[in-house]
Tab-separated table of C-alpha atoms in Angstrom:
chain	number	residue	atom	x	y	z
A	1	GLU	CA	-22.663	-35.897	103.147
A	2	LEU	CA	-22.024	-35.484	106.833
A	3	GLU	CA	-22.197	-39.166	107.503
A	4	ASN	CA	-18.682	-40.276	107.884
A	5	PRO	CA	-16.207	-37.753	106.688
A	6	LEU	CA	-13.548	-39.125	108.994
A	7	THR	CA	-11.274	-41.104	106.790
A	8	SER	CA	-11.239	-44.779	107.302
A	9	PHE	CA	-9.313	-46.086	110.185
A	10	GLU	CA	-6.975	-48.432	108.371
A	11	GLU	CA	-5.504	-45.662	106.303
A	12	HIS	CA	-4.219	-43.466	109.092
A	13	GLN	CA	-3.715	-45.554	112.147
A	14	SER	CA	-0.760	-43.814	113.654
A	15	ASP	CA	-2.585	-40.488	113.577
A	16	THR	CA	-5.914	-41.729	114.727
A	17	VAL	CA	-5.054	-43.782	117.768
A	18	PRO	CA	-3.581	-40.985	119.906
A	19	ALA	CA	-6.510	-38.858	118.762
A	20	LEU	CA	-8.910	-41.530	119.950
A	21	PHE	CA	-7.278	-41.699	123.357
A	22	ALA	CA	-7.297	-37.926	123.598
A	23	ASN	CA	-10.918	-37.818	122.567
A	24	GLU	CA	-12.061	-40.579	124.845
A	25	SER	CA	-11.955	-38.430	127.960
A	26	ASP	CA	-14.179	-35.868	126.271
A	27	HIS	CA	-16.789	-38.518	125.835
A	28	MET	CA	-16.839	-39.968	129.328
A	29	PRO	CA	-18.843	-39.108	132.441
A	30	SER	CA	-17.054	-36.520	134.518
A	31	HIS	CA	-14.302	-37.938	136.665
A	32	TYR	CA	-16.030	-37.449	139.975
A	33	PHE	CA	-19.026	-39.433	138.898
A	34	SER	CA	-17.562	-42.861	139.343
A	35	HIS	CA	-15.641	-41.975	142.493
A	36	GLY	CA	-17.906	-39.577	144.264
A	37	LEU	CA	-21.262	-41.294	144.016
A	38	LYS	CA	-22.591	-42.498	147.325
A	39	SER	CA	-24.844	-45.483	147.284
A	40	ASN	CA	-27.746	-43.373	148.486
A	41	ASP	CA	-27.264	-40.757	145.767
A	42	PHE	CA	-30.569	-40.059	144.078
A	43	ARG	CA	-28.810	-40.141	140.726
A	44	ILE	CA	-28.150	-43.854	141.072
A	45	SER	CA	-31.832	-44.598	141.088
A	46	VAL	CA	-32.380	-42.227	138.158
A	47	ARG	CA	-29.657	-43.990	136.237
A	48	ARG	CA	-30.999	-47.425	137.038
A	49	GLU	CA	-34.506	-46.503	135.995
A	50	ALA	CA	-33.371	-44.744	132.807
A	51	ILE	CA	-31.303	-47.727	131.739
A	52	SER	CA	-34.136	-50.140	132.347
A	53	LEU	CA	-36.454	-47.905	130.275
A	54	ILE	CA	-33.903	-47.836	127.477
A	55	PHE	CA	-33.672	-51.615	127.415
A	56	GLN	CA	-37.419	-51.861	127.554
A	57	ALA	CA	-37.636	-49.697	124.424
A	58	GLN	CA	-34.953	-51.817	122.823
A	59	PHE	CA	-37.079	-54.866	123.535
A	60	TYR	CA	-40.147	-53.327	121.873
A	61	CYS	CA	-38.421	-51.679	118.919
A	62	ASN	CA	-35.578	-54.104	118.390
A	63	PHE	CA	-33.161	-51.496	117.050
A	64	ASP	CA	-29.431	-51.877	116.568
A	65	SER	CA	-27.684	-52.466	119.894
A	66	ILE	CA	-25.360	-49.502	119.344
A	67	ILE	CA	-28.346	-47.236	120.038
A	68	PRO	CA	-28.936	-48.221	123.671
A	69	CYS	CA	-25.138	-48.124	124.176
A	70	LEU	CA	-24.984	-44.543	122.954
A	71	ALA	CA	-28.131	-43.554	124.823
A	72	ILE	CA	-26.798	-44.937	128.116
A	73	SER	CA	-23.517	-43.099	127.638
A	74	TYR	CA	-25.509	-39.872	127.190
A	75	VAL	CA	-27.536	-40.657	130.321
A	76	ASP	CA	-24.369	-41.214	132.323
A	77	ARG	CA	-22.655	-38.115	131.064
A	78	PHE	CA	-25.745	-36.000	131.596
A	79	ILE	CA	-26.373	-37.267	135.116
A	80	SER	CA	-22.740	-36.826	136.056
A	81	MET	CA	-23.048	-33.114	135.295
A	82	GLN	CA	-26.093	-32.622	137.545
A	83	GLU	CA	-24.557	-32.351	140.962
A	84	ASN	CA	-27.628	-31.299	142.849
A	85	TRP	CA	-30.144	-33.724	141.491
A	86	ASN	CA	-31.694	-34.851	144.724
A	87	GLU	CA	-35.278	-35.356	143.819
A	88	GLY	CA	-37.533	-35.581	140.833
A	89	SER	CA	-40.471	-37.431	139.446
A	90	SER	CA	-40.146	-40.578	137.425
A	91	TRP	CA	-41.566	-38.513	134.551
A	92	ILE	CA	-38.258	-36.606	134.362
A	93	THR	CA	-36.375	-39.885	134.235
A	94	ARG	CA	-38.611	-41.112	131.426
A	95	LEU	CA	-38.058	-37.863	129.586
A	96	LEU	CA	-34.311	-38.212	129.996
A	97	ALA	CA	-34.344	-41.818	128.773
A	98	ILE	CA	-36.425	-41.174	125.689
A	99	SER	CA	-34.546	-37.999	124.778
A	100	CYS	CA	-31.219	-39.810	125.004
A	101	LEU	CA	-32.619	-42.636	122.875
A	102	SER	CA	-33.939	-40.167	120.337
A	103	LEU	CA	-30.567	-38.409	120.174
A	104	ALA	CA	-28.762	-41.731	119.775
A	105	ALA	CA	-31.140	-42.719	116.966
A	106	LYS	CA	-30.514	-39.387	115.234
A	107	MET	CA	-26.789	-39.730	115.698
A	108	LYS	CA	-26.887	-43.129	114.011
A	109	ASN	CA	-29.295	-41.871	111.369
A	110	THR	CA	-31.675	-44.746	111.875
A	111	GLY	CA	-34.837	-42.905	110.938
A	112	LEU	CA	-36.496	-44.008	114.194
A	113	SER	CA	-39.011	-41.397	115.203
A	114	ILE	CA	-40.109	-40.403	118.656
A	115	SER	CA	-43.434	-42.134	118.086
A	116	ASP	CA	-41.589	-45.365	117.211
A	117	LEU	CA	-39.744	-45.103	120.482
A	118	GLN	CA	-42.913	-44.466	122.437
A	119	ARG	CA	-44.776	-47.490	121.194
A	120	ASP	CA	-44.415	-48.997	124.607
A	121	GLU	CA	-46.974	-47.329	126.841
A	122	GLY	CA	-44.581	-46.750	129.697
A	123	PHE	CA	-42.896	-44.072	127.683
A	124	VAL	CA	-45.350	-41.395	126.630
A	125	CYS	CA	-43.934	-37.862	126.729
A	126	ASP	CA	-45.096	-34.966	124.570
A	127	SER	CA	-42.866	-34.041	121.684
A	128	GLN	CA	-42.281	-30.494	122.806
A	129	SER	CA	-40.858	-31.628	126.141
A	130	ILE	CA	-38.659	-34.126	124.330
A	131	ARG	CA	-37.383	-31.412	121.972
A	132	ARG	CA	-36.508	-29.192	124.916
A	133	MET	CA	-34.853	-32.028	126.756
A	134	GLU	CA	-32.828	-32.925	123.678
A	135	LEU	CA	-31.517	-29.367	123.504
A	136	LEU	CA	-30.699	-29.388	127.192
A	137	ILE	CA	-28.778	-32.651	126.796
A	138	LEU	CA	-26.978	-31.393	123.687
A	139	SER	CA	-25.793	-28.247	125.391
A	140	THR	CA	-24.935	-30.054	128.632
A	141	LEU	CA	-22.808	-32.541	126.701
A	142	ASN	CA	-21.399	-29.647	124.695
A	143	TRP	CA	-22.690	-31.290	121.487
A	144	LYS	CA	-20.005	-33.959	121.732
A	145	MET	CA	-22.322	-36.725	120.729
A	146	ARG	CA	-19.956	-39.154	119.100
A	147	SER	CA	-18.900	-41.893	121.382
A	148	ILE	CA	-15.608	-43.582	121.809
A	149	THR	CA	-16.366	-47.199	122.592
A	150	PRO	CA	-14.020	-50.163	122.859
A	151	PHE	CA	-14.987	-50.910	119.260
A	152	SER	CA	-13.295	-47.689	118.150
A	153	PHE	CA	-9.959	-49.216	119.127
A	154	PHE	CA	-10.607	-52.492	117.376
A	155	TYR	CA	-8.641	-51.840	114.184
A	156	PHE	CA	-5.702	-50.679	116.228
A	157	PHE	CA	-5.590	-53.857	118.254
A	158	ILE	CA	-6.024	-56.269	115.358
A	159	SER	CA	-3.246	-54.427	113.568
A	160	LEU	CA	-0.933	-55.382	116.442
A	161	PHE	CA	-1.282	-59.020	115.592
A	162	ASP	CA	0.885	-60.159	112.775
A	163	LEU	CA	-1.861	-61.939	110.920
A	164	GLU	CA	-0.932	-63.371	107.598
A	165	ASP	CA	-4.301	-64.577	106.577
A	166	PRO	CA	-6.080	-61.771	104.683
A	167	PRO	CA	-9.523	-63.456	104.796
A	168	LEU	CA	-9.159	-63.742	108.569
A	169	ILE	CA	-8.265	-60.061	108.890
A	170	GLN	CA	-11.150	-59.127	106.648
A	171	GLY	CA	-13.459	-61.319	108.683
A	172	LEU	CA	-12.377	-59.687	111.927
A	173	ARG	CA	-12.893	-56.255	110.469
A	174	ASP	CA	-16.346	-57.017	109.244
B	1	MET	CA	-38.203	-13.976	118.758
B	2	ASP	CA	-37.317	-13.344	122.376
B	3	TYR	CA	-34.544	-15.767	121.903
B	4	LEU	CA	-33.169	-13.944	118.887
B	5	ILE	CA	-33.112	-10.652	120.750
B	6	ASP	CA	-31.566	-12.312	123.718
B	7	THR	CA	-28.601	-13.981	122.060
B	8	MET	CA	-28.015	-11.469	119.325
B	9	ASP	CA	-28.187	-8.478	121.599
B	10	ASN	CA	-26.134	-9.938	124.349
B	11	LYS	CA	-23.290	-11.734	122.792
B	12	TYR	CA	-23.280	-11.075	119.067
B	13	GLU	CA	-24.301	-8.101	117.063
B	14	GLN	CA	-25.692	-9.104	113.704
B	15	LEU	CA	-24.183	-7.143	110.836
B	16	GLU	CA	-24.954	-8.267	107.320
B	17	THR	CA	-26.134	-11.347	105.498
B	18	ILE	CA	-23.188	-12.948	103.749
B	19	GLY	CA	-24.732	-16.139	102.454
B	20	ARG	CA	-27.897	-18.027	101.943
B	21	GLY	CA	-28.704	-21.657	101.306
B	22	ASN	CA	-31.295	-24.357	101.688
B	23	PHE	CA	-30.448	-24.601	105.369
B	24	GLY	CA	-31.000	-20.928	106.232
B	25	GLU	CA	-28.759	-17.897	106.270
B	26	VAL	CA	-25.231	-16.846	107.168
B	27	TYR	CA	-24.604	-13.542	108.908
B	28	LYS	CA	-21.530	-11.613	109.709
B	29	CYS	CA	-21.529	-10.813	113.420
B	30	ARG	CA	-19.504	-8.957	115.953
B	31	ASP	CA	-18.678	-10.520	119.293
B	32	ARG	CA	-19.474	-7.622	121.628
B	33	GLU	CA	-17.214	-8.747	124.408
B	34	LYS	CA	-14.119	-9.626	122.416
B	35	ASN	CA	-14.799	-7.121	119.660
B	36	THR	CA	-14.006	-9.656	116.978
B	37	PHE	CA	-15.937	-10.728	113.924
B	38	ALA	CA	-17.570	-14.089	113.499
B	39	SER	CA	-19.820	-15.686	110.960
B	40	MET	CA	-23.070	-17.135	112.169
B	41	LYS	CA	-24.825	-19.829	110.241
B	42	ARG	CA	-28.452	-20.228	111.172
B	43	ILE	CA	-29.882	-23.637	110.364
B	44	LEU	CA	-33.660	-23.716	110.429
B	45	PHE	CA	-35.321	-27.011	111.297
B	46	ARG	CA	-37.481	-28.107	108.432
B	47	TYR	CA	-39.632	-30.437	110.501
B	48	GLN	CA	-40.013	-28.678	113.795
B	49	ASP	CA	-41.827	-31.549	115.453
B	50	ASP	CA	-38.720	-33.676	115.152
B	51	GLY	CA	-36.528	-31.160	116.937
B	52	VAL	CA	-32.880	-30.826	116.014
B	53	PRO	CA	-32.294	-32.820	112.802
B	54	GLY	CA	-29.892	-35.742	113.003
B	55	SER	CA	-27.739	-34.263	110.251
B	56	VAL	CA	-27.177	-31.161	112.377
B	57	ILE	CA	-26.336	-33.189	115.480
B	58	ARG	CA	-23.882	-35.346	113.542
B	59	GLY	CA	-22.362	-32.333	111.803
B	60	VAL	CA	-21.850	-30.345	114.997
B	61	ALA	CA	-20.534	-33.386	116.879
B	62	LEU	CA	-17.934	-33.805	114.165
B	63	LEU	CA	-16.953	-30.135	114.176
B	64	LYS	CA	-16.543	-30.334	117.934
B	65	GLU	CA	-13.852	-32.929	117.463
B	66	LEU	CA	-11.891	-31.108	114.829
B	67	ASP	CA	-9.242	-28.860	116.144
B	68	HIS	CA	-6.650	-27.903	113.608
B	69	PRO	CA	-5.004	-24.570	112.791
B	70	ASN	CA	-5.944	-25.003	109.139
B	71	ILE	CA	-9.609	-25.632	109.783
B	72	ILE	CA	-12.178	-22.900	110.353
B	73	SER	CA	-13.177	-23.484	113.944
B	74	LEU	CA	-16.604	-23.658	115.493
B	75	LEU	CA	-16.675	-21.107	118.300
B	76	ASP	CA	-20.157	-21.415	119.657
B	77	VAL	CA	-23.465	-23.232	119.256
B	78	LEU	CA	-26.599	-21.314	120.201
B	79	ASP	CA	-29.719	-23.413	120.215
B	80	ASP	CA	-33.398	-22.767	119.960
B	81	GLU	CA	-36.430	-24.906	119.307
B	82	LYS	CA	-36.642	-23.817	115.697
B	83	TRP	CA	-33.031	-23.403	114.682
B	84	VAL	CA	-29.412	-23.603	115.789
B	85	ASP	CA	-26.866	-20.868	115.249
B	86	LEU	CA	-23.368	-22.095	114.533
B	87	VAL	CA	-20.789	-19.419	115.193
B	88	PHE	CA	-17.549	-19.796	113.264
B	89	GLU	CA	-14.378	-17.792	113.182
B	90	TYR	CA	-14.594	-15.253	110.429
B	91	LEU	CA	-12.146	-14.644	107.628
B	92	GLU	CA	-13.121	-12.219	104.954
B	93	MET	CA	-11.069	-13.475	102.064
B	94	ASP	CA	-11.309	-16.792	100.300
B	95	LEU	CA	-8.523	-18.129	98.119
B	96	TRP	CA	-10.425	-17.352	94.932
B	97	ARG	CA	-10.791	-13.689	95.863
B	98	PHE	CA	-7.271	-13.591	97.252
B	99	MET	CA	-5.838	-14.567	93.869
B	100	GLY	CA	-7.944	-11.933	92.152
B	101	THR	CA	-7.128	-9.216	94.674
B	102	TYR	CA	-3.395	-9.825	95.021
B	103	PRO	CA	-2.158	-10.896	91.597
B	104	ARG	CA	1.492	-10.310	92.554
B	105	ILE	CA	1.755	-11.430	96.183
B	106	GLY	CA	-0.535	-14.301	95.355
B	107	LYS	CA	1.952	-15.708	92.884
B	108	ASP	CA	4.921	-15.648	95.246
B	109	PRO	CA	6.346	-19.196	94.941
B	110	ASN	CA	7.071	-19.401	98.672
B	111	LEU	CA	3.540	-18.416	99.528
B	112	THR	CA	2.163	-21.019	97.129
B	113	LYS	CA	4.382	-23.603	98.771
B	114	SER	CA	3.294	-22.599	102.246
B	115	PHE	CA	-0.412	-22.572	101.370
B	116	LEU	CA	-0.156	-25.953	99.675
B	117	TYR	CA	1.613	-27.400	102.709
B	118	GLN	CA	-1.070	-26.066	105.036
B	119	ILE	CA	-3.901	-27.422	102.905
B	120	LEU	CA	-2.276	-30.856	102.706
B	121	SER	CA	-1.489	-31.032	106.409
B	122	ASP	CA	-5.133	-30.717	107.218
B	123	SER	CA	-6.441	-33.229	104.754
B	124	TYR	CA	-5.365	-36.301	106.707
B	125	ARG	CA	-8.441	-37.114	108.652
B	126	ILE	CA	-11.269	-35.735	106.657
B	127	LEU	CA	-12.821	-36.548	103.342
B	128	HIS	CA	-13.942	-33.233	101.886
B	129	ARG	CA	-15.081	-34.125	98.367
B	130	ASN	CA	-15.588	-30.503	97.435
B	131	LEU	CA	-12.331	-28.632	97.876
B	132	LYS	CA	-11.998	-25.540	95.754
B	133	PRO	CA	-10.569	-22.035	96.118
B	134	ARG	CA	-13.989	-20.755	97.182
B	135	ASN	CA	-14.056	-22.762	100.389
B	136	ILE	CA	-10.498	-22.207	101.441
B	137	MET	CA	-10.286	-19.060	103.538
B	138	VAL	CA	-7.174	-16.880	103.722
B	139	ASP	CA	-5.878	-14.910	106.674
B	140	VAL	CA	-4.002	-12.345	104.607
B	141	ASP	CA	-1.965	-10.847	107.449
B	142	LYS	CA	-0.853	-14.088	109.005
B	143	LYS	CA	-0.519	-15.924	105.681
B	144	ILE	CA	-2.602	-18.806	106.951
B	145	VAL	CA	-5.184	-20.764	104.999
B	146	LYS	CA	-8.115	-22.471	106.655
B	147	ILE	CA	-10.437	-24.936	105.049
B	148	ALA	CA	-14.113	-24.203	105.506
B	149	ASP	CA	-15.525	-27.292	103.945
B	150	TYR	CA	-16.931	-29.636	106.527
B	151	GLY	CA	-20.556	-29.935	105.612
B	152	LEU	CA	-21.980	-27.553	108.139
B	153	ALA	CA	-18.816	-25.464	108.244
B	154	ARG	CA	-19.115	-24.603	104.601
B	155	PRO	CA	-19.881	-20.942	104.909
B	156	VAL	CA	-22.010	-20.576	101.835
B	157	ASP	CA	-23.896	-23.331	100.088
B	158	ALA	CA	-25.299	-20.991	97.505
B	159	PRO	CA	-23.520	-17.661	97.621
B	160	VAL	CA	-25.457	-14.458	97.371
B	161	ALA	CA	-23.526	-13.682	94.220
B	162	PHE	CA	-23.690	-16.822	92.157
B	163	THR	CA	-20.370	-17.803	90.647
B	164	TYR	CA	-19.325	-20.266	88.018
B	165	GLN	CA	-17.525	-22.341	90.606
B	166	VAL	CA	-20.608	-23.606	92.334
B	167	LEU	CA	-21.458	-25.989	89.575
B	168	SER	CA	-18.091	-26.300	87.958
B	169	PRO	CA	-16.722	-29.825	87.877
B	170	GLY	CA	-13.272	-28.273	87.430
B	171	TYR	CA	-11.872	-29.508	90.749
B	172	LYS	CA	-13.445	-32.943	90.765
B	173	ALA	CA	-11.353	-36.071	90.414
B	174	PRO	CA	-12.035	-38.327	87.436
B	175	GLU	CA	-13.423	-41.108	89.630
B	176	LEU	CA	-15.995	-38.662	91.024
B	177	LEU	CA	-17.016	-37.544	87.552
B	178	ILE	CA	-17.661	-41.085	86.409
B	179	ASP	CA	-19.414	-42.138	89.618
B	180	ALA	CA	-16.816	-44.713	90.551
B	181	LYS	CA	-15.986	-45.643	94.127
B	182	TYR	CA	-13.936	-42.919	95.744
B	183	SER	CA	-12.096	-42.061	98.911
B	184	THR	CA	-9.472	-39.611	100.170
B	185	PRO	CA	-7.602	-39.457	96.831
B	186	VAL	CA	-10.404	-37.231	95.473
B	187	ASP	CA	-9.205	-34.489	97.797
B	188	ILE	CA	-5.604	-34.822	96.645
B	189	TRP	CA	-6.826	-34.358	93.094
B	190	SER	CA	-8.697	-31.180	94.045
B	191	VAL	CA	-5.687	-29.874	95.954
B	192	GLY	CA	-3.592	-30.557	92.843
B	193	CYS	CA	-5.976	-28.435	90.761
B	194	ILE	CA	-5.802	-25.684	93.399
B	195	PHE	CA	-2.000	-25.953	93.446
B	196	ALA	CA	-1.828	-25.363	89.692
B	197	GLU	CA	-4.262	-22.474	89.994
B	198	MET	CA	-2.195	-20.815	92.732
B	199	VAL	CA	0.782	-20.831	90.357
B	200	THR	CA	-0.994	-19.513	87.265
B	201	HIS	CA	-4.077	-17.830	88.751
B	202	HIS	CA	-6.168	-19.628	86.172
B	203	PRO	CA	-8.267	-22.721	86.805
B	204	LEU	CA	-6.471	-25.780	85.483
B	205	PHE	CA	-9.684	-27.300	84.152
B	206	ASN	CA	-12.654	-25.245	83.058
B	207	GLY	CA	-14.999	-28.023	81.984
B	208	GLN	CA	-18.589	-26.880	82.191
B	209	CYS	CA	-19.936	-30.405	82.267
B	210	GLU	CA	-18.618	-33.796	83.236
B	211	HIS	CA	-17.906	-34.825	79.669
B	212	THR	CA	-15.813	-31.795	78.761
B	213	ALA	CA	-14.042	-32.016	82.116
B	214	ILE	CA	-13.036	-35.605	81.389
B	215	MET	CA	-11.817	-34.595	77.905
B	216	GLU	CA	-9.739	-31.783	79.361
B	217	MET	CA	-8.140	-34.167	81.850
B	218	PHE	CA	-7.325	-36.773	79.240
B	219	SER	CA	-5.967	-34.150	76.846
B	220	LEU	CA	-3.523	-32.934	79.478
B	221	LEU	CA	-2.699	-36.164	81.271
B	222	GLY	CA	-3.216	-38.809	78.616
B	223	VAL	CA	-6.026	-41.283	78.088
B	224	PRO	CA	-5.863	-44.005	80.726
B	225	ASN	CA	-5.583	-47.642	79.747
B	226	VAL	CA	-5.652	-50.949	81.578
B	227	GLU	CA	-1.974	-50.610	82.361
B	228	THR	CA	-2.051	-47.147	83.886
B	229	TRP	CA	-5.407	-47.730	85.561
B	230	PRO	CA	-6.320	-51.389	85.997
B	231	GLY	CA	-10.069	-51.785	85.988
B	232	VAL	CA	-10.670	-48.537	84.138
B	233	THR	CA	-12.590	-50.294	81.374
B	234	SER	CA	-15.276	-51.354	83.825
B	235	LEU	CA	-15.956	-47.752	84.832
B	236	GLY	CA	-18.201	-46.918	81.940
B	237	ILE	CA	-15.884	-44.846	79.783
B	238	ASN	CA	-15.613	-46.074	76.228
B	239	LEU	CA	-11.860	-46.224	75.641
B	240	SER	CA	-11.965	-48.038	72.327
B	241	ASN	CA	-11.292	-44.827	70.446
B	242	PRO	CA	-8.873	-42.796	72.595
B	243	GLU	CA	-8.598	-40.064	69.964
B	244	ALA	CA	-12.247	-39.182	70.496
B	245	LEU	CA	-11.553	-38.478	74.159
B	246	VAL	CA	-8.956	-35.760	73.689
B	247	SER	CA	-9.241	-32.311	72.220
B	248	GLY	CA	-6.775	-29.710	71.032
B	249	VAL	CA	-3.026	-29.933	70.993
B	250	ARG	CA	-1.316	-32.218	73.503
B	251	ARG	CA	0.464	-30.086	76.080
B	252	SER	CA	2.469	-31.130	79.096
B	253	LEU	CA	1.919	-29.990	82.669
B	254	SER	CA	5.037	-27.833	82.543
B	255	ASP	CA	3.659	-26.042	79.461
B	256	VAL	CA	0.390	-25.322	81.206
B	257	VAL	CA	1.625	-24.588	84.723
B	258	LYS	CA	4.375	-22.182	83.704
B	259	GLY	CA	6.787	-20.897	86.295
B	260	LEU	CA	6.542	-23.853	88.679
B	261	GLU	CA	9.887	-25.331	89.680
B	262	PRO	CA	10.631	-28.889	88.464
B	263	THR	CA	10.044	-30.563	91.842
B	264	GLY	CA	6.692	-28.803	91.974
B	265	ILE	CA	5.774	-30.150	88.535
B	266	ASP	CA	6.724	-33.622	89.729
B	267	LEU	CA	4.546	-33.331	92.820
B	268	LEU	CA	1.680	-31.895	90.784
B	269	ALA	CA	1.901	-34.769	88.302
B	270	GLN	CA	1.669	-37.262	91.174
B	271	MET	CA	-1.329	-35.442	92.639
B	272	LEU	CA	-3.035	-35.448	89.259
B	273	CYS	CA	-2.547	-39.146	88.644
B	274	LEU	CA	-5.765	-40.312	86.966
B	275	ASN	CA	-5.693	-43.656	88.729
B	276	PRO	CA	-6.730	-42.912	92.337
B	277	CYS	CA	-4.825	-45.933	93.649
B	278	ARG	CA	-1.559	-44.581	92.308
B	279	ARG	CA	-2.189	-40.964	93.250
B	280	ILE	CA	0.174	-39.640	95.917
B	281	THR	CA	-1.185	-39.552	99.485
B	282	ALA	CA	-1.232	-36.421	101.648
B	283	ARG	CA	1.362	-37.982	103.903
B	284	ASP	CA	3.784	-38.666	101.055
B	285	ALA	CA	3.082	-35.306	99.446
B	286	LEU	CA	4.133	-33.515	102.624
B	287	ILE	CA	7.595	-35.084	102.495
B	288	HIS	CA	8.018	-34.539	98.750
B	289	ALA	CA	11.222	-32.844	97.557
B	290	TYR	CA	9.176	-29.747	96.612
B	291	PHE	CA	8.856	-28.877	100.313
B	292	ARG	CA	12.448	-29.650	101.167
B	293	ASN	CA	13.802	-26.114	100.850
B	294	ALA	CA	10.728	-24.450	102.325
């Protein structure tokens, strides 16, 4: 029932597009992240390691590619809020990666469980730590877990083309 | 329990239980700092090992994006390992009780018009599926209505005092009753039923089951055929004997919804179009002549 109550995009384009633009900034890493990061910032190595762990899990579990996309956006947003993250064990990074993956899987309602995600041995974290980390991420990201990706704007852009071939339009949409 | 004491004692004072459902309970609370009321919905996690359920994450994420004066807003999310507390703005009166409590003010044609406009202006982006007077809240002083029907925002899944409306199909569009494909037009249908009820203070359709509800609709609005609703024959209703699908004396909308001005009857008829494809949209309804002199 909660799945997709937002009405479909085609029906209300003129309302939805400004809303998407307005929303996009709520779902991006904080502004200073991209500008202020120095190359020796510890967070860069955390990010790099977390992303590689996420892709590793993707390789083992072979889930929909939207899941690593979402998970990486959570990692970025979370890291960008931690200004004084100067040290930490790789265990914390693993915990962050798996918790973001788990949240992304829940957000997309895939039914992937934490044990599915931990099939690869590099990943093992206990479920209580993951639960706590999930809550920390949720509150840090202010529960704004939807993501505005370039795909969200897709209908808007194809509507700009004056296509007269309905099967082509349908094909693009699918 | 430490957590409970912590949050409750510090920020919110728990007052009374106002609702209960499969998810957990709803309390009325007082925000100590602002000295305002709020309602707090506690959602217990059924499988604690899995942490926060996906449905809760998706529901809260959606609520976080909704910001509309005619939507009950989510003020706060308090989390714990075993539950989350969703804190919503609190309004005491729902539209159903409002009509019962204020039989005269509640029938003021300008108020009806204003409430209808507010309900329609919110129904652009969201598919509710379950709009009814019980989940539309009324700010009596400000004359504002706010919809509290976004999955998790629904204040009461199963109210403490059980009412007929919980199971009543009376506000459901025909395509929902016959399990056909549906989309946003189902909400326009429900709003149409609510519109009629605001005028008369009686539910437009009382049907206790899907079958009687369908008969009531057809009796008032006519039995659909392939011309008025192309494809209707494939929906599983046997239309070969239309007489069997109506009951009582044929009445028109203006007979039933007495006291509504002619433009209002016209708008209502377009909202209660049986064929969802021909039903008026929220956008068109908002610029209908009925609202012109508002």
